[in-house]
Coordinates of C-alpha atoms in Angstrom, one line a residue:
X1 CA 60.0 -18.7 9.3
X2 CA 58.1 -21.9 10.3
X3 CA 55.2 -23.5 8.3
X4 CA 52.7 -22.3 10.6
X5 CA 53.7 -18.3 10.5
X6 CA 53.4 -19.2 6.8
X7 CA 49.7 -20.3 7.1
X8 CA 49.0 -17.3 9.3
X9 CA 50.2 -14.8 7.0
X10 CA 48.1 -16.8 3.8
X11 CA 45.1 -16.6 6.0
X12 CA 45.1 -12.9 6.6
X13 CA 46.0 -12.5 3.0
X14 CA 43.1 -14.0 1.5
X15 CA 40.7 -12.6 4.5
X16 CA 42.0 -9.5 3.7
X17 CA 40.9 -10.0 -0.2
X18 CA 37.5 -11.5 0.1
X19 CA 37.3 -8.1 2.7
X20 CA 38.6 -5.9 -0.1
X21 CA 35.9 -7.1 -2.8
X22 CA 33.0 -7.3 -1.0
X23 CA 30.1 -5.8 -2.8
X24 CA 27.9 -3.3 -0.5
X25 CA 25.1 -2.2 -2.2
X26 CA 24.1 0.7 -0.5
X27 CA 20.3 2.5 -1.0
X28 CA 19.8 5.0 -3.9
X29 CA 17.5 7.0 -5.8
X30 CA 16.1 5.4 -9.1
X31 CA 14.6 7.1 -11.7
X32 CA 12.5 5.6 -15.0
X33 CA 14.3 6.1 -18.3
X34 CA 12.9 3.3 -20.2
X35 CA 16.3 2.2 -22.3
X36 CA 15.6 -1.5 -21.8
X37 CA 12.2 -3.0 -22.6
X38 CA 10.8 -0.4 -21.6
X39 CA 8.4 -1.7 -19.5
X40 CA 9.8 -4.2 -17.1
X41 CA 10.8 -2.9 -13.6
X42 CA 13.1 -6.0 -12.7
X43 CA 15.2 -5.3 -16.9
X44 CA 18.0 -2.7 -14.6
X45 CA 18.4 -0.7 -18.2
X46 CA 14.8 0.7 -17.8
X47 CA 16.7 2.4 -14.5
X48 CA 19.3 5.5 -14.1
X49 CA 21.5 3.5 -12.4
X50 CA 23.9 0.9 -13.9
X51 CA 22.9 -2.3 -14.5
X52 CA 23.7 -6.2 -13.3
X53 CA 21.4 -8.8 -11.8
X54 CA 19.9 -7.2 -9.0
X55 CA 20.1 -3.7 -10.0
X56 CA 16.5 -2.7 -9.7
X57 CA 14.8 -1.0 -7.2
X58 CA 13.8 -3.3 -4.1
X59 CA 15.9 -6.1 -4.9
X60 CA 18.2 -5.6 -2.3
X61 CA 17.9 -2.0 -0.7
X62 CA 15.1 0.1 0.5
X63 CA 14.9 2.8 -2.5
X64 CA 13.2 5.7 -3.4
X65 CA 12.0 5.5 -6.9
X66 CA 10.8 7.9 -9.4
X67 CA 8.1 7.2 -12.4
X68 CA 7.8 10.3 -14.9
X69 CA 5.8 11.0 -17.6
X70 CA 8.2 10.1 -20.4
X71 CA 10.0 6.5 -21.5
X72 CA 13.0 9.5 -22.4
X73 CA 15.5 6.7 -23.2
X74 CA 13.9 4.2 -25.1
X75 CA 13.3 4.8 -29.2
X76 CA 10.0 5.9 -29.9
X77 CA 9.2 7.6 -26.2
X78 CA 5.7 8.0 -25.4
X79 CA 3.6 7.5 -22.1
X80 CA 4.8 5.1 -19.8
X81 CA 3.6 1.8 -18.7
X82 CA 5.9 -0.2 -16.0
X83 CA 4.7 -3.4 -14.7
X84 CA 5.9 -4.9 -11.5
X85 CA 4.5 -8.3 -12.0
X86 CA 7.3 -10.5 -11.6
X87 CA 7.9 -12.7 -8.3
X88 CA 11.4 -14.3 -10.0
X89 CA 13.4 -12.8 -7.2
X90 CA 11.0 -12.6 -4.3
X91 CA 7.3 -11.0 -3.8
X92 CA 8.2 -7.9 -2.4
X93 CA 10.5 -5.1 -3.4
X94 CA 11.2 -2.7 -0.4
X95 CA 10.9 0.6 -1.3
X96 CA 11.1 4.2 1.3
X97 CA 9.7 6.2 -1.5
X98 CA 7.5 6.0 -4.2
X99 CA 6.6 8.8 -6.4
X100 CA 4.7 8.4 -9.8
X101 CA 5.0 11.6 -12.5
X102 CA 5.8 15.4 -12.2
X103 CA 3.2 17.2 -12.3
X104 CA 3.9 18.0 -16.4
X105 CA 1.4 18.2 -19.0
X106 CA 2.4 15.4 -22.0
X107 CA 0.3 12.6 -19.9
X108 CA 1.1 10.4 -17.1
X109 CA 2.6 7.3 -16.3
X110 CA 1.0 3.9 -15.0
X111 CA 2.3 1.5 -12.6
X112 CA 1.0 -1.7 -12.7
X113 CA 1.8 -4.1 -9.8
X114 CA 0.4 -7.7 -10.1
X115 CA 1.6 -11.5 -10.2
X116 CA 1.2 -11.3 -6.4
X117 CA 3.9 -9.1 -6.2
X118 CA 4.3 -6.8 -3.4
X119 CA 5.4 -2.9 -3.0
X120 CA 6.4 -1.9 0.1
X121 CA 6.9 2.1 1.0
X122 CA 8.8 2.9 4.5
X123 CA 7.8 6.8 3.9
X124 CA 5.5 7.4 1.1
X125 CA 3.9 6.3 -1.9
X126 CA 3.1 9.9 -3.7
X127 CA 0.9 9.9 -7.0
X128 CA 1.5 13.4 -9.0
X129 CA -0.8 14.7 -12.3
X130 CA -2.3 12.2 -14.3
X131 CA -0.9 9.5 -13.2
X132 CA -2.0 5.8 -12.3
X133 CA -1.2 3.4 -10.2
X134 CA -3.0 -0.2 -10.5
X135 CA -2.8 -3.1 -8.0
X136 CA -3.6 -5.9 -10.8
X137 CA -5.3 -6.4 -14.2
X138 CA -6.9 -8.8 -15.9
X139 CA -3.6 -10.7 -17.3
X140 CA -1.7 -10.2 -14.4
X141 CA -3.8 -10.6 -11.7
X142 CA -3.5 -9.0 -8.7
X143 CA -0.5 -6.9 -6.3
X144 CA -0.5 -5.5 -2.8
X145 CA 0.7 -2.0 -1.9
X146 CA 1.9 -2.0 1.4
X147 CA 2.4 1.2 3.8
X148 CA 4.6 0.9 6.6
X149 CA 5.8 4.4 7.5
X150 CA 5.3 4.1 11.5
X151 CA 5.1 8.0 12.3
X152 CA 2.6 9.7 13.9
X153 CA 0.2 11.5 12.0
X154 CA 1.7 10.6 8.8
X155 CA 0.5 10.7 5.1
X156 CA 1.7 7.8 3.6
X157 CA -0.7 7.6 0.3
X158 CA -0.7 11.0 -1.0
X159 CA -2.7 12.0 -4.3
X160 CA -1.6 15.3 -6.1
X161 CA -5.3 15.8 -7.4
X162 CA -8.4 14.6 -8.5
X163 CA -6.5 13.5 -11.8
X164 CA -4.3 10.8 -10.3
X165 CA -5.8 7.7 -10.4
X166 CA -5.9 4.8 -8.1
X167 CA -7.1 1.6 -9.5
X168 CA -7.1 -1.4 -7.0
X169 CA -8.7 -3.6 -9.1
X170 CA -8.5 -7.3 -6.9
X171 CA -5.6 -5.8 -5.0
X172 CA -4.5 -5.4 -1.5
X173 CA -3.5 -1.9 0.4
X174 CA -2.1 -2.7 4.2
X175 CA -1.5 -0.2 6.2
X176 CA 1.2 -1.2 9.6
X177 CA 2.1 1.5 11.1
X178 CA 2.2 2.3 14.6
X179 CA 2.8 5.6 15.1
X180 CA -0.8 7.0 15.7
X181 CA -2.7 9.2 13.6
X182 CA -1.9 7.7 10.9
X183 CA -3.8 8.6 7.4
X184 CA -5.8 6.4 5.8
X185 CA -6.6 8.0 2.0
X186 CA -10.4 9.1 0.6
X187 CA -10.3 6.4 -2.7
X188 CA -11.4 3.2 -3.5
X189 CA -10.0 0.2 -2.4
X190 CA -10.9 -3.9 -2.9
X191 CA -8.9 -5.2 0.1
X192 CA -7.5 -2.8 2.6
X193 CA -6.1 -3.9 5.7
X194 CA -5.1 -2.4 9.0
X195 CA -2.3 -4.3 10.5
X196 CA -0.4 -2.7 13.2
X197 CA 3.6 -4.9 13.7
X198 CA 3.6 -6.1 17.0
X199 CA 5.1 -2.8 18.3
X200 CA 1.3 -2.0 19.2
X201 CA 1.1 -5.8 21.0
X202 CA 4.2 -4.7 23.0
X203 CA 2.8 -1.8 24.9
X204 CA -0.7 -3.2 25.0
X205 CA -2.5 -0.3 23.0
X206 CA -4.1 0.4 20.2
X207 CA -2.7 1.8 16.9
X208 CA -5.1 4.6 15.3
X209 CA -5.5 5.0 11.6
X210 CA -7.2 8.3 10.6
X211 CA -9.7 8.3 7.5
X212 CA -9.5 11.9 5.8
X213 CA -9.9 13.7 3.0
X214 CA -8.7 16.7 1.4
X215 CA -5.2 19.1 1.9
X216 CA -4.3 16.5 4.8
X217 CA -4.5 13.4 1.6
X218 CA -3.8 15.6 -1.8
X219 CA -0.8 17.4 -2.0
X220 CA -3.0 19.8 -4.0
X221 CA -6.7 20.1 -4.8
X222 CA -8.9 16.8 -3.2
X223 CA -9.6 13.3 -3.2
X224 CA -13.3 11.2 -2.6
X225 CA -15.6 12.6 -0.2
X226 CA -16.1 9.0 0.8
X227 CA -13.6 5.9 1.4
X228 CA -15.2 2.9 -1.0
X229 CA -14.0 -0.6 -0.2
X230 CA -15.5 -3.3 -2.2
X231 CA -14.5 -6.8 -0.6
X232 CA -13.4 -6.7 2.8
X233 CA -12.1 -4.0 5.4
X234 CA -10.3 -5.8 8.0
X235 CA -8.8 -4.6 11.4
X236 CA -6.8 -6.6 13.2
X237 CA -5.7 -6.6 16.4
X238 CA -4.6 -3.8 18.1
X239 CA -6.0 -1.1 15.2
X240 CA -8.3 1.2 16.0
X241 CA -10.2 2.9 12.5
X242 CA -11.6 6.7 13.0
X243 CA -13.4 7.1 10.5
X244 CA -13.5 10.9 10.9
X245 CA -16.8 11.9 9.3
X246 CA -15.8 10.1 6.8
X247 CA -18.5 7.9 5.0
X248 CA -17.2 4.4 4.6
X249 CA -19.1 2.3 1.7
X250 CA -18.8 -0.9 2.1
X251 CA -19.9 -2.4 -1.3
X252 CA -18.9 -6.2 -0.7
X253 CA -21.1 -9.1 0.2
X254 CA -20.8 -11.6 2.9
X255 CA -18.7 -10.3 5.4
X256 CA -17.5 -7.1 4.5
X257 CA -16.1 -5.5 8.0
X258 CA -13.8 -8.0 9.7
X259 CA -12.0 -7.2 13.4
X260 CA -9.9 -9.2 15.0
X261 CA -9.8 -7.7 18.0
X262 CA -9.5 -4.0 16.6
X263 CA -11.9 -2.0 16.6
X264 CA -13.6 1.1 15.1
X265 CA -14.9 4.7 16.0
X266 CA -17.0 6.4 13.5
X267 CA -16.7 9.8 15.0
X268 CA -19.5 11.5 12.5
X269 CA -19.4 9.1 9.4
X270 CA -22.1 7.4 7.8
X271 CA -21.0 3.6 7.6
X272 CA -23.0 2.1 4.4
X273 CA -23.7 -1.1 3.8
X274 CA -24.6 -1.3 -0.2
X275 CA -24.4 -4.9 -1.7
X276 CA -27.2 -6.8 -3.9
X277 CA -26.3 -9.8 -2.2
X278 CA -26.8 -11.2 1.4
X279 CA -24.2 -9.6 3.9
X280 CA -23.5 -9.3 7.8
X281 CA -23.6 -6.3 9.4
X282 CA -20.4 -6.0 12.0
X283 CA -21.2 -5.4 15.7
X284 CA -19.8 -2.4 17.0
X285 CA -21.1 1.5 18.4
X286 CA -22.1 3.4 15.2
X287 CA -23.0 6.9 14.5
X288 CA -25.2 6.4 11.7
X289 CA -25.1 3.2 9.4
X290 CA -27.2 2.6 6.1
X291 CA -28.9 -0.7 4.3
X292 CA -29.1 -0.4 0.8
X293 CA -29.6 -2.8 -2.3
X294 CA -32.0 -5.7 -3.1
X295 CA -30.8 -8.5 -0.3
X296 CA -30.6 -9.0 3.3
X297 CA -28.0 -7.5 5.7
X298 CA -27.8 -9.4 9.1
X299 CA -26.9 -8.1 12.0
X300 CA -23.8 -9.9 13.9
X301 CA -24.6 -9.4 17.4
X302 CA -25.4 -6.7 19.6
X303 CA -25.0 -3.6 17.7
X304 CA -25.4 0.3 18.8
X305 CA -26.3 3.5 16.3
X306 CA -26.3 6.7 18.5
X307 CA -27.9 8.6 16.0
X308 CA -30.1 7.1 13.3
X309 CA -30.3 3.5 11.1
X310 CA -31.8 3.9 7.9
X311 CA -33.2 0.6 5.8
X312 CA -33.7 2.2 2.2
X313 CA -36.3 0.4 -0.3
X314 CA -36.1 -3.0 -1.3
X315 CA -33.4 -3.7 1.5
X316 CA -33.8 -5.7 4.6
X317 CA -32.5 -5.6 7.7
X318 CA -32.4 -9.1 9.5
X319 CA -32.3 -8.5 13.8

């Protein structure tokens, strides 16, 4: 056999063992057991599932990931505390589910993402119980939670009842789907963003993002009667924000409503403009909008309220 077969056959040899130990890492269910530091979400012995470098949840695969009440595998036990706060790897850890406790009744656990880490949910992020979910703290600054499930008339930020706790602290919630319908959830927020992916630029419409309250937001009993956001609600372009009787409080100075080309329907709600310090009142069609608090709130432009505009005391409105 010549020299060259000889090199043919060593080059499918070798192909064929690179081939052969390739390592696929394929999506998968996580669940917390706490048998490394116990609090870390990037240590892969806090997880069910093996461990190595990137054997966490998000590092490489889109997985669903489950928080309970208990630290069942680390000595001591107790309540647990898991803080994603470390950007080592990359900011954001890709996620299709995220569910936080069980429902049980030996306390609930808290999530803390911060460091300007990112989570990102492609179906749901689910809080159950007692449990917490924060977007930041004081030493670890703050996190974004970001929901991309693109379905129409979706949930994606589901509360199991009044007991479950969102904390959003200097944080960020995004919401990007496209889907229509989408749910935005009763709570309170510091940053939230509606962001539709250029899917909406493509057909030249607008994606809707539905605020609501009660069975459609809680998997059982409610959530706020009001959506809070205390810095900045922004809708970019292509969104559309029904606020669907829902009262929107918008607690921030400066300017606290921000569109970029999206826009807003307030279908019922109350829009309330609350500061104590100076702060510009978006242009746009409302229902019924609200001054309140010691400062000025100036009007952006031509503005509409079809049914009533109500300065309370000590607040001005600037025309």
């Amino acid at each position: 056999m010549s020299r060259k077969y000889f090199l043919i056959l060593g080059l499918f040899l070798v192909s064929g063992f690179l081939f052969l130990n390739v390592n696929v890492t394929e999506a998968a269910t996580y669940t917390w057991t706490g048998g490394g530091d116990r609090v870390s979400w990037r240590d892969p012995a806090n997880w069910n599932i093996g461990t190595g470098v990137l054997n966490y949840p998000g590092a490489s695969t889109t997985d669903s990931v489950i928080i309970g009440e208990q630290t069942s595998g680390a000595t001591g036990g107790g309540n647990v505390v898991v803080r994603a706060t470390s950007t080592t790897d990359g900011t954001t850890l890709w996620l299709d589910t995220l569910t936080i406790g069980t429902g049980g009744d030996d306390g609930g656990p808290m999530l803390i993402v911060g460091n300007g880490v990112t989570i990102a949910a492609s179906t749901t992020v689910r809080l159950v119980g007692t449990s917490t979910l924060k977007l930041g703290d004081a030493t670890w600054g703050s996190g974004t939670l970001k929901l991309v499930n693109a379905n129409t008339n979706v949930n994606p930020f589901l509360f199991g009842t009044t007991t479950t706790a969102f904390t959003a602290a200097t944080g960020t919630v995004t919401f990007t789907g496209t889907g229509g319908g989408i749910v935005v959830a009763t709570t309170t927020y510091y940053n939230l963003n509606l962001t539709p992916t250029s899917t909406a630029a493509a057909v030249g419409s607008f994606s809707t993002y539905k605020f609501n309250m009660g069975g459609s937001t809680c998997t059982s009993g409610g959530c706020t009667a009001t959506t809070t956001v205390s810095n900045v609600l922004t809708i970019n372009e292509f969104a559309q924000a029904n606020f669907n009787t829902i009262d929107v409080v918008l607690s921030g100075s400066g300017t606290v409503l921000s569109k970029s080309k999206g826009t807003f329907v307030a279908n019922g709600a109350w829009v309330l403009y609350t500061a104590t310090a100076a702060t510009n009142i978006a242009t746009g069609t409302y229902e019924r909008f609200l001054v309140r608090g010691a400062a000025t709130k100036t009007l952006l432009g031509n503005t509409t309220a079809t049914t009533s505009v109500q300065v309370d005391p000590n607040a001005t409105l600037a025309i």
